Coordinates of C-alpha atoms and ligand atoms in Angstrom, one line a residue:
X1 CA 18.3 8.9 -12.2
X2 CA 20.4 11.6 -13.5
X3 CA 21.6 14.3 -11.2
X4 CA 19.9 17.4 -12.7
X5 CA 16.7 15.6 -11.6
X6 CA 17.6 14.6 -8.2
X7 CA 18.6 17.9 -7.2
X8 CA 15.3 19.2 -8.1
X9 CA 13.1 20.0 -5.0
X10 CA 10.7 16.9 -4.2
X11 CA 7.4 18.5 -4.7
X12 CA 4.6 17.1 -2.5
X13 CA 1.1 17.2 -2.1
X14 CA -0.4 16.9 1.2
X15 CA -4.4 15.0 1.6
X16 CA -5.8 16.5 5.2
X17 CA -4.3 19.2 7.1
X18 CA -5.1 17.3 10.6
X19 CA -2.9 16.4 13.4
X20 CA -0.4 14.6 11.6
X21 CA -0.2 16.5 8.6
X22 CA 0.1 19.9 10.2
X23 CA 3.2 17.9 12.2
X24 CA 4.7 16.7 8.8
X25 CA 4.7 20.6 7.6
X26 CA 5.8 22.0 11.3
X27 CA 8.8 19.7 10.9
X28 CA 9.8 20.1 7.2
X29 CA 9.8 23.6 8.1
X30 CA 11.8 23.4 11.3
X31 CA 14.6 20.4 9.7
X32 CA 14.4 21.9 6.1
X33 CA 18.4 22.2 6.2
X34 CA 19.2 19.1 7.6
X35 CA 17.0 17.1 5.2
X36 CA 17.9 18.9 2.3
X37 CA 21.6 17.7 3.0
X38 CA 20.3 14.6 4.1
X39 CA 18.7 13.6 0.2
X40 CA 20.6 16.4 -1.3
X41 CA 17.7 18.2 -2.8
X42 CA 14.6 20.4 -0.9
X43 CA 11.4 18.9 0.3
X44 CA 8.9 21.4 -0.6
X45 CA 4.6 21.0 0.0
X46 CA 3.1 22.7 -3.1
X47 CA -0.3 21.7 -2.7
X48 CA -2.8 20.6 0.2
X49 CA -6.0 19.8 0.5
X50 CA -8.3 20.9 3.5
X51 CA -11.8 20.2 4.2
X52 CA -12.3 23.8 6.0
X53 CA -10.3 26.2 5.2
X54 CA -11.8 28.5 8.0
X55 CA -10.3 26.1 10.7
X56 CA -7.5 27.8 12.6
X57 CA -4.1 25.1 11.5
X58 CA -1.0 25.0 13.9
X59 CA 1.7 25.3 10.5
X60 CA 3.0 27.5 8.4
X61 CA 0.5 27.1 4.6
X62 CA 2.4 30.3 2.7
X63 CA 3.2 29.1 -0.6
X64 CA 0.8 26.0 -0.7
X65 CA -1.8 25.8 -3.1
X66 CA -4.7 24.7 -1.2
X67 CA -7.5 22.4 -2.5
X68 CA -10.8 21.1 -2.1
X69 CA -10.8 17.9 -2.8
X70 CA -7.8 15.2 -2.2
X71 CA -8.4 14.2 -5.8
X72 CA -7.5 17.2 -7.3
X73 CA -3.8 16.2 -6.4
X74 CA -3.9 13.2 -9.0
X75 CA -3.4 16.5 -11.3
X76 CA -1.2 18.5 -10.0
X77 CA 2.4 19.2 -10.7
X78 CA 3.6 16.8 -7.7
X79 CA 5.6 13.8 -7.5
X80 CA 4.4 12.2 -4.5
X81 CA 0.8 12.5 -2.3
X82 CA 1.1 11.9 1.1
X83 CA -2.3 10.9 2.3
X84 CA -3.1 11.0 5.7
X85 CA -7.0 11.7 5.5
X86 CA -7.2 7.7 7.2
X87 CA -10.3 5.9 6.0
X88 CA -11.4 3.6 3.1
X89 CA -12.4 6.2 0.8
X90 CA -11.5 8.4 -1.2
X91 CA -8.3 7.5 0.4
X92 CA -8.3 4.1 -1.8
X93 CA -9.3 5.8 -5.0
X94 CA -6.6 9.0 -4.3
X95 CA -3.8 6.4 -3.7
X96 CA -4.6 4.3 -6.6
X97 CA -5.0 7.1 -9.2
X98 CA -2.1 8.8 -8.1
X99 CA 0.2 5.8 -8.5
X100 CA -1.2 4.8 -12.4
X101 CA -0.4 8.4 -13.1
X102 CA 3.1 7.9 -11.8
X103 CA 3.2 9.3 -8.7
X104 CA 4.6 8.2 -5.5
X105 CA 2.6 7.8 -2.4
X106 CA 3.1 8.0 1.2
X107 CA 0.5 6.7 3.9
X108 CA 0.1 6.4 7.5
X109 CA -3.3 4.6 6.3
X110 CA -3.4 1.7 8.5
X111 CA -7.3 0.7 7.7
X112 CA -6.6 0.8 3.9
X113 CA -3.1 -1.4 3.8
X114 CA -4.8 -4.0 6.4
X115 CA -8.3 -4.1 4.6
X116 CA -7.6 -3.3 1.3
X117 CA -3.4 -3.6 0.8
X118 CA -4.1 -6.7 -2.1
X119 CA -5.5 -3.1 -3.8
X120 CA -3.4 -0.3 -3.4
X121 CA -0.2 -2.8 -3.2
X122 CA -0.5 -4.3 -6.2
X123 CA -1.3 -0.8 -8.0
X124 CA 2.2 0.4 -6.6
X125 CA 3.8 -2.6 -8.2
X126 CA 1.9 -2.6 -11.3
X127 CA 3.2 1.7 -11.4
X128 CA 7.1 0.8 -10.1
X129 CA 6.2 4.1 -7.9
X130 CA 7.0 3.8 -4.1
X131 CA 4.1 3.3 -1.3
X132 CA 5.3 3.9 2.0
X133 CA 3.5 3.4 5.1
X134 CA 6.0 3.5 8.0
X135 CA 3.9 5.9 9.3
X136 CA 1.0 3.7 9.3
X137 CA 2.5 1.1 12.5
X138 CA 4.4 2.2 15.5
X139 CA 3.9 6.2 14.9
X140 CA 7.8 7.1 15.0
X141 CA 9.3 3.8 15.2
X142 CA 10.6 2.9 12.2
X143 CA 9.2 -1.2 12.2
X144 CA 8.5 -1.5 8.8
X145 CA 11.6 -0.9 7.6
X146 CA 12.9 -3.4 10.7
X147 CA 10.8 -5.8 9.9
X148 CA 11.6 -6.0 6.1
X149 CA 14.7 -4.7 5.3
X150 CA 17.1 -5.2 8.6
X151 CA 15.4 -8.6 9.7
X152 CA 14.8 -9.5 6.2
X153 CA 17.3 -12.8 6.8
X154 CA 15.1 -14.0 9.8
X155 CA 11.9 -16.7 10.1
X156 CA 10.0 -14.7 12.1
X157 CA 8.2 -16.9 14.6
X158 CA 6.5 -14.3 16.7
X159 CA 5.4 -10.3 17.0
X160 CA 4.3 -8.9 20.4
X161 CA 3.3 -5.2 20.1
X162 CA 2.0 -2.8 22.3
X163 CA 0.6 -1.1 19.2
X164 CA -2.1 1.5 20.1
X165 CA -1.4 4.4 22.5
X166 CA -4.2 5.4 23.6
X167 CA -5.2 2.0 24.9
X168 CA -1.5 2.3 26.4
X169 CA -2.1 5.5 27.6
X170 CA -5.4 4.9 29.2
X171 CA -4.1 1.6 31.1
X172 CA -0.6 3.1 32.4
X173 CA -2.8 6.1 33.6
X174 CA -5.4 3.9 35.2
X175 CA -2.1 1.5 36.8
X176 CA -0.4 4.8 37.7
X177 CA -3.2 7.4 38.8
X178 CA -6.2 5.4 39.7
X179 CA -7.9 7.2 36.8
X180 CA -11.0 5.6 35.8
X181 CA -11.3 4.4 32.5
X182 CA -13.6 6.9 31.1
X183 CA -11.1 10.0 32.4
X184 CA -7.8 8.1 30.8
X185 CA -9.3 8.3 27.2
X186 CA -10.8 12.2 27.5
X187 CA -7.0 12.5 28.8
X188 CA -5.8 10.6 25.7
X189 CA -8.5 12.3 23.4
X190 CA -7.2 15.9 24.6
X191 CA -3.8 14.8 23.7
X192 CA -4.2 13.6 20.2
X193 CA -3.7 10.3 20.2
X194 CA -7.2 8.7 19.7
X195 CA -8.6 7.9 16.6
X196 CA -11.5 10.1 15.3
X197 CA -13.7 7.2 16.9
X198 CA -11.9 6.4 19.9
X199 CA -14.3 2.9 19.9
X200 CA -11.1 1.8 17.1
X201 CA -8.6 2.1 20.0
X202 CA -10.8 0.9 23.0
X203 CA -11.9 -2.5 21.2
X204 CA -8.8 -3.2 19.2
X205 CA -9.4 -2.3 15.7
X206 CA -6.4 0.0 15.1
X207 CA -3.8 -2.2 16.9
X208 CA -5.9 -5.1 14.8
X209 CA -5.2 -3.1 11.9
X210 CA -1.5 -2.5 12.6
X211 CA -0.9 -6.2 13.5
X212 CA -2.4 -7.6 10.0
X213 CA 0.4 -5.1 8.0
X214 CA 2.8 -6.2 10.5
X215 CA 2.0 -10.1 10.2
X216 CA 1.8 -9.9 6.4
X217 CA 5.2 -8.6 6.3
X218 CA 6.5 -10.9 8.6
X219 CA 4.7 -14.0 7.4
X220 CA 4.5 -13.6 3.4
X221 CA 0.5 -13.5 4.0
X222 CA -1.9 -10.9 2.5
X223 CA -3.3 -8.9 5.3
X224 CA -6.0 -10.3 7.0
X225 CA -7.5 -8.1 9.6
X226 CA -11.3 -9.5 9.6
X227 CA -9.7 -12.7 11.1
X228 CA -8.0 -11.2 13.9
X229 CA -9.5 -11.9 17.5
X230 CA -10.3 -8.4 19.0
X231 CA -10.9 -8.3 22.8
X232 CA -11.9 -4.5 24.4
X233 CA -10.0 -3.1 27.0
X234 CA -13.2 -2.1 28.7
X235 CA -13.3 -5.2 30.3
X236 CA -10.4 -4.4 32.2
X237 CA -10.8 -3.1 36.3
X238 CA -9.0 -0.7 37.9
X239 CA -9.6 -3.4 40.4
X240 CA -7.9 -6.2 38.1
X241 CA -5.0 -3.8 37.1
X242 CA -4.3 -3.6 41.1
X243 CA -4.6 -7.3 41.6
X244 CA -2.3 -7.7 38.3
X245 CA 0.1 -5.3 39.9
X246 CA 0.2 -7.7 43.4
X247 CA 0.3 -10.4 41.2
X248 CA 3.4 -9.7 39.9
X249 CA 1.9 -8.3 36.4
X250 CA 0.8 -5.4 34.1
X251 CA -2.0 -5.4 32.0
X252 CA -0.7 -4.2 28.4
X253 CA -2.4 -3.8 25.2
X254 CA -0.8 -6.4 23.1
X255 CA -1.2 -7.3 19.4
X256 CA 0.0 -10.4 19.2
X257 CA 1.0 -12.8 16.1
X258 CA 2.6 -15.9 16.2
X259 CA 3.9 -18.7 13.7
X260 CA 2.8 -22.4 14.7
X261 CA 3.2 -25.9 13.5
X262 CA -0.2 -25.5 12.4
X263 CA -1.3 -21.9 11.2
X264 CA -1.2 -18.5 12.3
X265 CA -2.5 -16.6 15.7
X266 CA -3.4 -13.1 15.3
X267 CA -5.1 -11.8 18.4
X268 CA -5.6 -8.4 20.0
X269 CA -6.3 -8.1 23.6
X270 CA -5.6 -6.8 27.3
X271 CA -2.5 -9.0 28.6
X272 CA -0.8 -9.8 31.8
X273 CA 2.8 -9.5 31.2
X274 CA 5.2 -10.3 33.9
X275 CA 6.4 -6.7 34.9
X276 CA 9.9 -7.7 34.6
X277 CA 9.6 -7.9 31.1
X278 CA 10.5 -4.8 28.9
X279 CA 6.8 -4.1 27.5
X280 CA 6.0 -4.0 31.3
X281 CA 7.7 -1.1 31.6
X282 CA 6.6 0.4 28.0
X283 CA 4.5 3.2 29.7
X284 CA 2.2 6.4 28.7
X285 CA 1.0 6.7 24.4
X286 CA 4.3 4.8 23.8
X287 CA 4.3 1.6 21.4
X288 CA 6.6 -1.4 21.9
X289 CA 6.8 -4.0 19.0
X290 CA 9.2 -7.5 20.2
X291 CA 9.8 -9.1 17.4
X292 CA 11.4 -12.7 17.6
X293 CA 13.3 -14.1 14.5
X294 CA 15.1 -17.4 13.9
X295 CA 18.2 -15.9 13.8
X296 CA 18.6 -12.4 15.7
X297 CA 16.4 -13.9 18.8
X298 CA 14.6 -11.3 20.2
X299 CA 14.4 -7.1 19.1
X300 CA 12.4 -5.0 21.1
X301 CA 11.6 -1.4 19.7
X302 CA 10.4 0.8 21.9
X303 CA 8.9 4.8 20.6
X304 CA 6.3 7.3 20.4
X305 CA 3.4 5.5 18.5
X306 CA 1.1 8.3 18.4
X307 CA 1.0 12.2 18.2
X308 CA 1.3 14.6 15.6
X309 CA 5.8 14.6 15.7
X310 CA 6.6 11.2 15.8
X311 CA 4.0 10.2 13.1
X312 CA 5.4 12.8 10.8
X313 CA 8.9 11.3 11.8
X314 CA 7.8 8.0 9.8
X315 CA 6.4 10.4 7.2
X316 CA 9.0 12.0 6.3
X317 CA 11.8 8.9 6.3
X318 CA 9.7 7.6 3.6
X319 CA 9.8 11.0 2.1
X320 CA 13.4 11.2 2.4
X321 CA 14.1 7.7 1.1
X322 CA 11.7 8.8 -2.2
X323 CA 13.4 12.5 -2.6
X324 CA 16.7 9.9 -2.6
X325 CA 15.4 7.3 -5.2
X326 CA 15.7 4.5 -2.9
X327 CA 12.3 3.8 -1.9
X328 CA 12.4 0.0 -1.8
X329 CA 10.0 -1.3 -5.0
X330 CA 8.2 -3.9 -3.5
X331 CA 6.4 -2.2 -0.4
X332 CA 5.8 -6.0 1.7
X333 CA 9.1 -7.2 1.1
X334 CA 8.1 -9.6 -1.9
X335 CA 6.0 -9.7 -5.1
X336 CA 2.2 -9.2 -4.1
X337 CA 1.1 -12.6 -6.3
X338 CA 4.0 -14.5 -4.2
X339 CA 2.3 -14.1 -0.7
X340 CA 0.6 -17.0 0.6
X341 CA -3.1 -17.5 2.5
X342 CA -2.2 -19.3 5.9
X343 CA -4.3 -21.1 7.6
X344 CA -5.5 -19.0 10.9
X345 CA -5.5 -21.3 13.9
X346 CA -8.9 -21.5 15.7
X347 CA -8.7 -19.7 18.7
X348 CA -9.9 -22.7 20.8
X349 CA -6.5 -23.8 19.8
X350 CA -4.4 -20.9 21.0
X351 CA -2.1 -22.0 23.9
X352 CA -2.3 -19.1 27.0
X353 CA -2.2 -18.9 30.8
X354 CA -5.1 -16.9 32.2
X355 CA -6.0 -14.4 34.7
X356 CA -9.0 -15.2 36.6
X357 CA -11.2 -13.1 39.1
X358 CA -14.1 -13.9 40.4
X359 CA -16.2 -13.8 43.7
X360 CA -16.4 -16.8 46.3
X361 CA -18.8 -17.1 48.8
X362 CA -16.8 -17.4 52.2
X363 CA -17.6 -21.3 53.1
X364 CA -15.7 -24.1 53.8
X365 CA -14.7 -26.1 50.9
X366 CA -15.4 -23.6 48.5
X367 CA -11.7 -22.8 46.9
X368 CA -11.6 -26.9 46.8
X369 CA -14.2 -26.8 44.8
X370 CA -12.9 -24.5 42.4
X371 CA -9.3 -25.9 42.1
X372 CA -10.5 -29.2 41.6
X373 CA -12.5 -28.4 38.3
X374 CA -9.2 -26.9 36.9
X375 CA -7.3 -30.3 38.2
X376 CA -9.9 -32.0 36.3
X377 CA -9.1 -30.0 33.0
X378 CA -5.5 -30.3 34.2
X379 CA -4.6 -27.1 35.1
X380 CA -2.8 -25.8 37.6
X381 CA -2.8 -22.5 39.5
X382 CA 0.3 -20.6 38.8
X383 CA -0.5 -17.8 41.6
X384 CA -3.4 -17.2 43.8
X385 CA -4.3 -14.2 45.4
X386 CA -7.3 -13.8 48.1
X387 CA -9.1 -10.6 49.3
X388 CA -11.2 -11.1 52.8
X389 CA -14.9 -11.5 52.8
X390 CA -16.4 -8.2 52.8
X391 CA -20.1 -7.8 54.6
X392 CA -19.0 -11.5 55.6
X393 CA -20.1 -12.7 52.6
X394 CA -17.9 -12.8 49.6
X395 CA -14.1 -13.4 48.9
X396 CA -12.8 -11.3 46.3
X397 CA -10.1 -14.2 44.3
X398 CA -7.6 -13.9 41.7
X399 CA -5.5 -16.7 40.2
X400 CA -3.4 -17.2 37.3
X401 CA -3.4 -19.9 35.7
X402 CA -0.8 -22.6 33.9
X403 CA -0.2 -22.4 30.4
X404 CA -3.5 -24.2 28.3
X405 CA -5.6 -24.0 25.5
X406 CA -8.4 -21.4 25.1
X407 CA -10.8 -24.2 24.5
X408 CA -9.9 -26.4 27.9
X409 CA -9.9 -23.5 29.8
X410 CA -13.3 -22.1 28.8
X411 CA -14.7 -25.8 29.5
X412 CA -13.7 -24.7 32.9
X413 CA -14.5 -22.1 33.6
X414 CA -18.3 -22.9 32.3
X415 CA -18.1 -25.4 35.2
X416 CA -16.3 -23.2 37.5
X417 CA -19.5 -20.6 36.8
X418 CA -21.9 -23.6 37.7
X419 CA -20.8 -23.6 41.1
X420 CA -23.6 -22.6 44.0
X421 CA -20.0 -20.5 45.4
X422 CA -19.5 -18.5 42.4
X423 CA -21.0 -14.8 42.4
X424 CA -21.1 -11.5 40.5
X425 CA -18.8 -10.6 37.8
X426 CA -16.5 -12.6 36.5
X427 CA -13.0 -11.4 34.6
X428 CA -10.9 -13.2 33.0
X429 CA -7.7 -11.9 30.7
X430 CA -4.8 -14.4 28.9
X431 CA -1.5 -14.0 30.3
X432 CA 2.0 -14.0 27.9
X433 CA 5.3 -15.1 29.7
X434 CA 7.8 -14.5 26.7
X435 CA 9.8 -17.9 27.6
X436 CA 13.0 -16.4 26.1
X437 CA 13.6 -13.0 28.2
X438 CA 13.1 -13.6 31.5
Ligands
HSE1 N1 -5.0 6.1 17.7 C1 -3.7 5.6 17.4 C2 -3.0 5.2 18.7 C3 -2.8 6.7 16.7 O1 -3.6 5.5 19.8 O2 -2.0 4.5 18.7 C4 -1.6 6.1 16.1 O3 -2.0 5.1 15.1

């Protein structure tokens, strides 16, 4: 690149004006000095395009052409789109048409790279234009370029996340405040960090989507978000994150992909972690990715995963790395065609230790009862923790469980449900140690 060229401004076009794009404007405003000297040349939105233009917007639009439709930006004097309208389409079709016509593109489009990345990667290789989606995992935290450039010398056997903030937000509030459930996510709503359908962040679909771009990096596989196990945190209690809590444990949101003899786990769910572990502490919309590799052990990156100012942190380092001409070519680390399918490992096979609570009836014998049914399935209570018979009638019990597959301990648990002692609800949540970092 000669340097009459790179010292021309970087002129970018901007699909949907919503939280994080009005924070990617706010903060080119407010840093415009520093990242000029930074790439050595201005980063300048010409063009935007806005749904309703009536709609009251917290940045500064003088000087931006603003436009209808997203498309529109395909012909426009730009050189990169930044599209953060989230969604399959037109999002697909804006990303795709901008890179044939040469453009670059920058995405915090999580959904699209996990369910449709063979697509718009491949298009970005077929163009030689960048695609950059640090903004798409980890809000602020830079894990992308972690994960593939600075651990790019590393087997990666495992990735531990706490990966959606709201989910975080809403348990830390409900550990922290009592808050029921229903008041943490209006509190996490109010604050910007849900999804346009909270239900993605509640039942696991965003931190599912963030784990499959995560695992592809990490494991040379295409992304493969339909195969993910997704677990909702509405099945967690305030009364289960108050036993956790005596227990010894928090109950995180953890996204959680791991390299075995045999295949690949790639799971989403609420988790016990042992609360002297860092993610125990990982509190509030913040994201926490542990990432263990061959050689570096474990890295634990710790940030704001949501919000309008951290995402449009990631945004603009991908910006910034464009406006330099060192956007790195191939957007998962290697050639699309090179990635390999690998084989998902049942979940009956995924080793855990659980969290159990349930309801005894106050007899004689009937604890024995229960512990002898895990003996016989050879497992062995790890902790136990007993609440006294209310009305005289029923024990309120929680126990945590050795390590054992999914499959053993469902058998039982069936027979543990089969018991005349057994009453009311049961819960029952899987339990990560992290062997390594204790
Ligand atoms: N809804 C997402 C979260 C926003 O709560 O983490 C960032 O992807």
């Amino acid at each position: 690149m000669n340097k009459a060229r790179n010292e021309r401004p970087l002129r970018i076009g901007v699909a949907g004006l919503g939280t994080v794009g009005q924070g990617v404007l706010r903060v080119l405003a407010r840093n415009a000095s520093l990242i000029q000297a930074r790439c050595g040349r201005k980063l300048v939105v010409t063009h935007a395009s806005i749904r309703d233009r009536n709609k009251r917007r917290d940045c500064d639009l003088n000087g931006v052409a603003l436009l209808d439709s997203p498309l529109e930006l395909v012909e426009s004097e730009i050189d990169v789109v930044v599209e953060l309208m989230g969604g399959l389409e037109p999002a697909e079709r804006l990303i795709v048409s901008a890179l044939k016509v040469g453009k670059s593109v920058v995405t915090a489009n999580k959904a699209l790279l996990a369910e449709r990345g063979d697509i718009v990667i491949e298009a970005a290789e077929r163009s030689g234009q960048a695609l950059g989606f640090e903004a798409a995992v980890g809000g602020g935290i830079p894990v992308i370029q972690v994960l593939r450039e600075g651990l790019a010398g590393n087997e990666v056997d495992s990735i531990s996340g706490i990966i959606n903030g709201t989910s975080n937000y809403i348990l830390s509030r409900m550990t922290q405040e009592d808050l029921v459930f229903d008041e943490a996510l209006a509190e996490a709503q109010k604050l910007g960090y849900a999804e346009a359908n909270p239900s993605f962040d509640v039942e696991g679909t965003d931190a599912a989507h963030k784990l499959a771009i995560l695992a592809a990096i990490a494991f040379g596989m295409p992304p493969s978000f339909t195969s993910i196990l997704r677990e909702s945190l509405d099945g967690v209690h305030l009364q289960d994150v108050h036993l956790a809590k005596e227990l010894g444990y928090r109950i995180k949101p953890l996204g959680i992909a791991k390299r075995g003899n045999d295949g690949i786990e790639l799971r989403v769910h609420p988790t016990l972690v042992p609360t002297h572990h860092p993610l125990a502490f990982v509190d509030g919309s913040l994201n926490a990715i542990r990432i263990h590799g061959d050689i570096v052990g474990q890295t634990v990156l710790i940030g704001a995963g949501a919000g309008a100012e951290p995402t449009a942190s990631a945004v603009i380092a991908d910006l910034i790395e464009i406006a330099k001409g060192r956007a790195p070519s191939l957007p998962l680390g290697q050639p699309i065609n090179l990635l390999k399918t690998q084989p998902l490992l049942p979940l009956e096979s995924a080793q855990s230790a659980f969290y159990l609570r349930l309801q005894l009836t106050d007899t004689p014998g009937a604890l024995r009862a229960l512990t002898t049914i895990l003996a016989e399935q050879k497992i062995s209570v790890e902790a136990i923790l007993q609440k006294e018979p209310h009305e005289q009638k029923f024990a309120t019990l929680a126990l945590i469980t050795s390590v054992t597959s999914e499959s053993n301990y469902s058998r039982a648990l069936n027979k543990i449900l089969e018991l005349p002692f057994t009453h009311g609800q049961t819960v029952r949540l899987r339990v990560e140690y992290f062997e390594d970092l204790k």
